[in-house]
Structure formats: C-alpha cells, structure tokens
XYZ file of C-alpha atoms in Angstrom:
408
model
C 0.000 0.000 0.000
C 0.985 3.648 -0.488
C 1.122 4.197 3.297
C 3.748 1.426 3.661
C 5.988 2.950 0.963
C 5.553 6.382 2.531
C 6.455 5.242 6.039
C 9.542 3.465 4.662
C 10.647 6.752 3.169
C 9.925 8.674 6.397
C 11.885 6.192 8.520
C 14.841 6.242 6.119
C 14.961 10.049 6.424
C 14.897 9.794 10.229
C 17.807 7.346 10.220
C 19.678 9.542 7.751
C 19.416 12.534 10.137
C 19.520 10.603 13.413
C 22.799 12.158 14.559
C 21.484 15.646 13.828
C 18.334 14.888 15.842
C 20.422 13.651 18.785
C 22.602 16.769 18.662
C 19.548 19.010 18.574
C 18.034 17.248 21.585
C 21.310 17.478 23.527
C 21.519 21.190 22.743
C 18.036 21.700 24.195
C 18.930 19.628 27.266
C 22.194 21.503 27.865
C 20.508 24.888 27.483
C 17.765 23.998 29.976
C 20.267 22.758 32.571
C 22.494 25.822 32.126
C 19.557 28.123 32.815
C 19.177 26.701 36.329
C 21.740 28.840 38.168
C 20.508 28.646 41.770
C 18.525 25.955 43.540
C 15.050 27.046 44.616
C 14.578 25.666 48.132
C 11.234 25.303 49.885
C 11.675 25.471 53.673
C 8.838 23.762 55.479
C 8.010 22.361 58.898
C 5.572 22.861 61.741
C 5.323 26.163 63.553
C 8.173 26.441 66.072
C 10.427 23.896 64.368
C 13.030 26.550 63.533
C 12.279 27.625 59.953
C 12.638 31.340 60.710
C 15.940 30.706 62.448
C 17.150 28.827 59.378
C 16.110 31.643 57.024
C 17.766 34.204 59.336
C 20.938 32.133 59.434
C 21.121 32.096 55.634
C 20.230 35.715 54.941
C 21.151 37.445 58.170
C 19.587 37.995 61.571
C 16.052 39.369 61.485
C 15.418 38.592 57.810
C 12.368 36.424 58.466
C 11.121 38.720 61.243
C 11.007 41.920 59.215
C 9.229 40.212 56.351
C 11.442 41.308 53.459
C 10.529 38.147 51.623
C 7.988 38.572 48.817
C 4.605 37.078 49.851
C 3.298 34.725 47.175
C 0.336 33.113 48.933
C -1.117 33.024 52.427
C 1.504 30.456 53.464
C 4.517 31.080 51.192
C 7.079 33.873 50.776
C 10.159 34.153 48.541
C 13.661 35.293 49.608
C 16.126 35.875 46.753
C 19.021 38.277 47.531
C 21.496 38.483 44.637
C 24.480 37.549 46.811
C 22.995 34.307 48.169
C 23.712 30.824 46.687
C 20.093 29.683 46.959
C 16.576 31.085 46.633
C 14.369 30.262 49.604
C 10.607 29.810 49.631
C 9.526 29.978 53.270
C 6.287 28.364 54.436
C 4.235 29.479 57.416
C 1.149 28.384 59.299
C 1.641 24.608 59.479
C 0.277 23.277 62.778
C -0.799 19.826 63.892
C -4.546 19.457 63.724
C -4.867 22.488 61.439
C -2.858 21.385 58.409
C -5.668 20.814 55.883
C -5.672 24.436 54.709
C -1.884 24.427 54.491
C -1.905 21.230 52.424
C -4.465 22.664 49.992
C -2.494 25.905 49.598
C 0.789 23.978 49.214
C -0.617 21.756 46.473
C -1.935 24.758 44.552
C 1.333 26.657 45.049
C 3.529 23.754 43.897
C 1.335 23.044 40.881
C 1.596 26.691 39.844
C 5.385 26.651 40.288
C 5.690 23.365 38.385
C 3.749 24.793 35.457
C 6.385 27.496 34.862
C 8.091 26.955 31.477
C 11.627 27.643 32.783
C 13.262 24.967 34.964
C 15.026 27.709 36.891
C 11.646 28.780 38.283
C 10.732 25.335 39.665
C 11.147 24.193 43.278
C 14.243 21.978 43.171
C 14.535 20.738 46.713
C 12.758 20.892 50.069
C 14.409 21.497 53.432
C 11.953 20.015 55.878
C 12.760 21.260 59.393
C 11.902 18.909 62.269
C 11.964 19.575 66.001
C 14.863 17.391 67.120
C 13.821 17.736 70.764
C 10.884 15.408 70.167
C 13.202 12.651 68.890
C 10.523 11.567 66.415
C 8.764 12.677 63.279
C 5.034 13.045 63.714
C 2.769 10.904 61.504
C 1.092 13.975 60.024
C 4.544 15.340 59.110
C 5.373 12.088 57.345
C 2.092 12.454 55.492
C 3.038 15.994 54.436
C 6.487 14.949 53.231
C 5.069 12.100 51.224
C 2.111 14.010 49.904
C 3.563 17.461 49.326
C 7.037 17.522 49.182
C 13.869 21.422 65.867
C 15.779 22.978 67.822
C 18.797 20.671 67.473
C 20.662 22.673 70.091
C 18.521 21.275 72.922
C 18.581 17.669 71.733
C 20.817 15.011 73.208
C 22.853 12.598 71.101
C 20.334 9.883 71.930
C 17.436 12.085 70.782
C 19.200 12.943 67.537
C 19.981 9.306 66.792
C 16.396 8.317 67.571
C 15.103 11.096 65.301
C 17.303 9.999 62.400
C 16.155 6.404 62.835
C 12.544 7.587 62.996
C 12.978 9.468 59.710
C 14.786 6.575 58.015
C 11.977 4.165 58.899
C 9.642 6.053 56.563
C 12.015 5.388 53.626
C 11.239 8.662 51.829
C 12.244 8.006 48.217
C 13.218 11.633 47.502
C 15.244 12.215 50.680
C 18.758 13.438 49.695
C 20.194 13.575 53.209
C 19.548 14.162 56.905
C 21.534 17.099 58.304
C 21.929 18.170 61.930
C 21.708 21.945 61.844
C 21.789 24.607 64.553
C 20.511 27.814 62.966
C 20.213 29.933 66.119
C 22.097 28.495 69.088
C 20.913 29.861 72.408
C 21.839 27.069 74.802
C 25.485 26.271 75.657
C 27.015 23.867 76.178
C 25.578 20.983 74.185
C 26.091 17.364 75.140
C 26.893 15.630 71.862
C 29.794 15.670 69.412
C 29.024 17.134 66.007
C 31.482 14.729 64.347
C 30.582 11.350 65.852
C 27.445 12.184 67.894
C 29.137 10.733 70.955
C 28.102 12.088 74.349
C 31.538 11.974 76.058
C 32.264 15.653 75.482
C 33.599 18.633 77.402
C 32.658 22.251 76.669
C 35.045 25.141 77.275
C 32.931 28.264 77.670
C 35.763 30.822 77.362
C 36.641 29.693 73.827
C 33.294 28.221 72.758
C 35.070 24.923 72.059
C 33.667 21.433 72.365
C 36.146 18.590 72.997
C 35.172 14.976 72.222
C 36.858 12.187 74.178
C 35.591 9.526 71.756
C 36.934 10.810 68.432
C 39.201 13.660 69.533
C 37.325 16.298 67.553
C 37.566 19.904 68.685
C 34.679 22.036 67.457
C 34.219 25.784 67.755
C 30.535 26.261 68.444
C 29.007 28.756 66.012
C 25.475 30.135 65.691
C 25.000 28.394 62.340
C 26.398 24.958 63.068
C 25.947 22.597 60.097
C 24.167 25.134 57.894
C 27.032 25.491 55.398
C 26.944 21.742 54.781
C 23.237 21.919 53.956
C 23.696 24.796 51.497
C 26.791 23.217 49.913
C 25.058 19.868 49.455
C 22.011 21.585 47.955
C 24.220 23.432 45.452
C 26.269 20.306 44.719
C 23.269 18.251 43.656
C 21.746 21.100 41.603
C 22.786 19.562 38.231
C 21.028 16.325 39.200
C 17.977 18.260 40.369
C 17.880 20.240 37.132
C 18.280 17.040 35.123
C 15.406 15.402 36.998
C 13.263 18.492 36.495
C 14.087 18.450 32.772
C 13.214 14.762 32.452
C 10.021 15.221 34.451
C 8.984 18.120 32.239
C 9.796 16.088 29.127
C 7.746 13.119 30.360
C 4.736 15.353 30.986
C 5.302 17.026 27.610
C 5.623 13.591 25.983
C 2.028 12.647 26.811
C 0.762 16.054 25.690
C 2.642 15.826 22.380
C 1.351 12.323 21.693
C -2.216 13.441 22.387
C -1.810 16.489 20.156
C -0.324 14.353 17.358
C -3.412 12.148 17.467
C -5.632 15.233 17.178
C -3.652 16.445 14.139
C -3.997 13.075 12.382
C -7.729 12.958 13.106
C -8.186 16.505 11.830
C -6.464 15.900 8.496
C -7.795 12.374 7.997
C -11.367 13.615 8.320
C -11.078 16.539 5.915
C -8.822 15.379 3.042
C -10.568 14.253 -0.145
C -8.709 12.660 -3.060
C -8.988 14.239 -6.488
C -7.858 13.257 -9.968
C -5.034 15.828 -10.005
C -3.714 14.683 -6.630
C -3.827 18.159 -5.114
C -4.922 16.738 -1.750
C -1.516 15.087 -1.374
C -0.072 18.476 -0.377
C -2.304 18.313 2.715
C -0.898 14.866 3.511
C 2.632 16.322 3.436
C 1.429 19.196 5.624
C -0.007 16.748 8.185
C 3.237 14.783 8.380
C 5.284 17.986 8.679
C 3.128 19.191 11.582
C 3.656 15.921 13.466
C 7.422 16.229 13.040
C 7.433 19.852 14.231
C 5.268 18.879 17.204
C 7.919 16.388 18.371
C 10.589 19.078 18.048
C 12.150 18.306 14.674
C 11.285 21.427 12.660
C 14.159 21.091 10.177
C 13.464 17.427 9.483
C 9.707 18.107 9.383
C 10.127 20.570 6.531
C 12.415 18.130 4.721
C 10.076 15.130 5.154
C 6.975 17.148 4.255
C 8.471 18.365 0.991
C 9.979 14.983 0.057
C 6.831 13.045 0.901
C 4.579 15.373 -1.056
C 6.909 15.195 -4.058
C 7.229 11.392 -4.014
C 3.510 10.725 -3.449
C 2.469 13.227 -6.120
C 4.913 11.767 -8.632
C 3.692 8.233 -7.902
C 0.038 9.229 -8.187
C 0.459 11.222 -11.405
C 2.518 8.483 -13.005
C -0.580 6.332 -13.172
C -2.938 6.364 -16.119
C -5.802 8.861 -15.971
C -8.298 6.004 -16.111
C -6.700 4.426 -13.063
C -6.840 7.673 -11.149
C -10.469 8.186 -12.139
C -11.267 4.680 -10.945
C -9.579 5.287 -7.579
C -11.412 8.571 -7.049
C -14.718 6.949 -8.089
C -14.206 4.055 -5.657
C -13.314 6.519 -2.923
C -16.427 8.589 -3.673
C -18.616 5.487 -3.457
C -17.104 4.662 -0.057
C -17.874 8.251 1.039
C -14.143 9.067 1.212
C -13.611 6.355 3.816
C -10.999 4.516 1.736
C -8.611 7.442 1.126
C -9.131 8.857 4.597
C -8.371 5.476 6.172
C -5.083 5.326 4.269
C -4.202 8.890 5.321
C -5.043 8.161 8.958
C -2.894 5.024 8.834
C -0.003 7.034 7.409
C -0.330 9.640 10.175
C -0.320 6.960 12.857
C 2.697 5.203 11.331
C 4.615 8.489 11.073
C 3.963 9.305 14.733
C 5.131 5.902 15.984
C 8.831 6.227 15.053
C 8.927 9.828 16.324
C 7.419 8.761 19.637
C 9.849 5.847 19.811
C 12.804 8.135 19.098
C 11.747 10.595 21.804
C 11.564 7.742 24.334
C 15.028 6.617 23.266
C 16.468 10.103 23.742
C 14.900 10.452 27.202
C 16.291 7.054 28.237
C 19.792 7.954 27.037
C 19.745 11.308 28.867
C 18.441 9.634 32.016
C 21.404 7.234 31.970
C 24.022 9.913 31.171
C 24.588 13.641 31.510
C 24.602 13.997 27.743
C 23.129 12.322 24.682
C 25.158 9.289 23.609
C 24.422 9.044 19.901
C 25.950 5.583 19.655
C 23.425 4.233 22.192
C 20.420 5.131 20.079
C 18.969 1.974 18.582
C 16.361 3.246 16.167
C 15.180 0.500 13.854
C 12.411 0.827 11.270
C 9.017 -0.634 12.109
C 8.173 -3.382 9.646
C 4.606 -4.652 9.599
C 3.306 -5.296 6.115
C -0.070 -6.454 7.378
C -0.752 -3.464 9.639
C -2.076 -1.037 6.967
C -4.593 -3.638 5.779
C -5.761 -4.286 9.355
C -6.081 -0.580 10.030
C -8.037 0.204 6.860
C -10.402 -2.738 7.381
C -11.069 -1.622 10.959
C -11.585 1.994 9.846
C -14.050 0.980 7.122
C -16.003 -1.052 9.648
C -15.895 1.249 12.690
C -14.930 4.715 11.464
C -11.699 6.729 11.135
C -11.574 8.122 14.689
C -12.331 4.731 16.237
C -9.508 3.136 14.228
C -7.029 5.829 15.272
C -8.010 5.425 18.932
C -7.786 1.645 18.745
C -4.345 1.425 17.092
C -2.670 4.558 18.446
C -0.824 3.078 21.440
C-alpha cells in the first residue's frame, strides 16, 4: 500500500538525520540545565520547628522577622538576595490538627510553580525542618512529606539518633540527606559531638570549644552549626535536580505531544478528499510535517513534508488517468472512507517512530549527563499487514475509532 511505501521513506529520512536529531536534543537539554543557576529551596516544617531561624541564618539575623521576603500566597514567601547561593521559599502556618488548609495551599502553590516553562523557576529541593527535641517525626509530618514535598541545640545525642532512625523508617524516596543543623544556638554547652554524635564531650565556655573524648574532635561552636553543609550539598546536587526536572517536564510534555499528534492526524484524515489531479496530497505532506514539528524536529519536518509530497504526487500522477479516475470513483462510493483510512494510517505510522525516538532520547539522557548518539537503537518498524488491518477496521468502525484503537 501507499502508506507502507511512505512510512519506509519517512523512517529512512529519520535514520539519515539521526545524529542531527540527537545533537539538537542534547543542545536543548544543555541549554535547559544551564539556565538553572541557583537551587530554589522550599523550607517547610511545623510552627516552632526553627524555619525562621534557618532563614535568618542564611540571609542574616532578622530577615524572616522583618518580612522582606515577597509574599506569594497566604503560606509562602520568597527570599532571593542576589548575593545568596540559593533562593528560599519559606512556608508558614503549618500546625498539627490544622494542616488541611496548608496542604491545599501547598498543592496549589507547587502546581503553579511546576507549570512554569523555565526549569530555573521550579522548586528543586525541600528542606523540611523537624523539632529534634521530640526525637521523632510526627505521623502527620510524614504524610506531608510524602504528599507534598527542631531545635537541634537542645537535643541530646540519643534524641538525635532516635530522630534519624525515625525518619529513616519512613524510607522517603526523595530524601537526599539528613543534616543536623543549629541555625540559632541559644543554649550552651551541648552534650553531643558534632562529628561522631558521641556524648563523652567537654565544653570550654571561654573559647566556645567542644572537645570529644571519643573521636578527639575539637569544634568551635558557632550560631549556624551545620548550615554550610546543607547549602553546599544543595548546590552540589543542583545539576542532578535540574536534570530530573528536565526529564520530568519532558515526560509530561511527551504525553501532551502524543495526544496532540493524534488530534492532528484525526483533523487531516477527516477533511482530506482525493482528487484526480492529486492536489490533496499536499495536505498529507502538511499533516506529516506538523507531526514532526510537534515532536521538536522542525528542520526534518520541513524536509520530510516536501519529500513526501513530491514522491507521493509523482507516484500518483505516473498512473494512467483512467486508473486515477477509478480510484477517485471508488473513494467517492465509499464516502471518502478509503482514502481517509489510508491517510489516517499514514499519520499513525509516522507518529510511531517519532514517539519511539523521543523515548530513546529520554532514556539515554536519564542514563548519562549527555546524549550518547551511539546508544540510540532506532530500527524501522516493519509490519506489512498493519495497513490492511487498520483500513479494514476503519471501514467497519470509522476513522476516529480506528485511530483510537491502534494509536498506542
């Protein structure tokens, strides 16, 4: 059938320009990652857990108190000084027993942030602040962490260890680390070593030094103990966070593109009518070009559209006039179902290799930090019987039903 010859030509053009396609995709990937300069950090936790102290420790004493952050919603504000390594989104108003409103606002806020076209505007990581004095994470907090996204200076080594174990038991899949942080130390001395968490320590008040008998560590107690490690780790994993955000955005976009491609094929398949001169074949080339552009291959789309229209027109016009008249007459008798079934089949078979190639590119990027052209294994789809099955189904059940049935 004509659709089989056409798809062979389309697939050969894809293979011919496969390296160019891979380079174009890598360029898009690299540009998106490069645009994410600073990690956007959402600081959350129950009221009194120490979020304000953490924000003050990052941006300077009194920052959270004077409210210089830009309010975004009832519960969220944004802090983004130019000289800071991170952008902080601070949350307020989370209390046990009254968290339903917070959860609703958080979901709406995160969905709005996630819908931003630039990855640099997304939330990249969450610092969830927990009251270490309780030595446990509350069930409703675990629910919040799973569904949405303390003062350590008064906690003993035993409490801290118990808290870490309590957190680990939940096995949060997106947890990148548990950090012991003192953002605003008010109580001296403490009774645990910051290096080994041992409790055999001695504090020298005159020098603010903590001596550990277990590991020999000598620590100068500072008001922001452990904070630098949190910020450094957040910045260190930014490329991975940006990569994950890129892949997530691509996966969401993938489903949207596939759905839109189906709509394009349905639109053209239901309006094209064959004629003796073969003028309608230009619309077939236009349909194929639009599907290519939709998947991100504008250059190749223009090339395939022009080549396909030329080849199909030449093939059609090479036939005797009587043959063309007979084909148009048969199509008219079938109420255009025959030609439109063939066009729909062609659209579906063009979309399949493009969808397959996009999946390949996403898989390669997920496994590496760049596109490995040599790992792409694009092979043409050979199924001589498929066009016949599609057309028969379309003639029996309708064009749209056939597209829906065979699209996946």
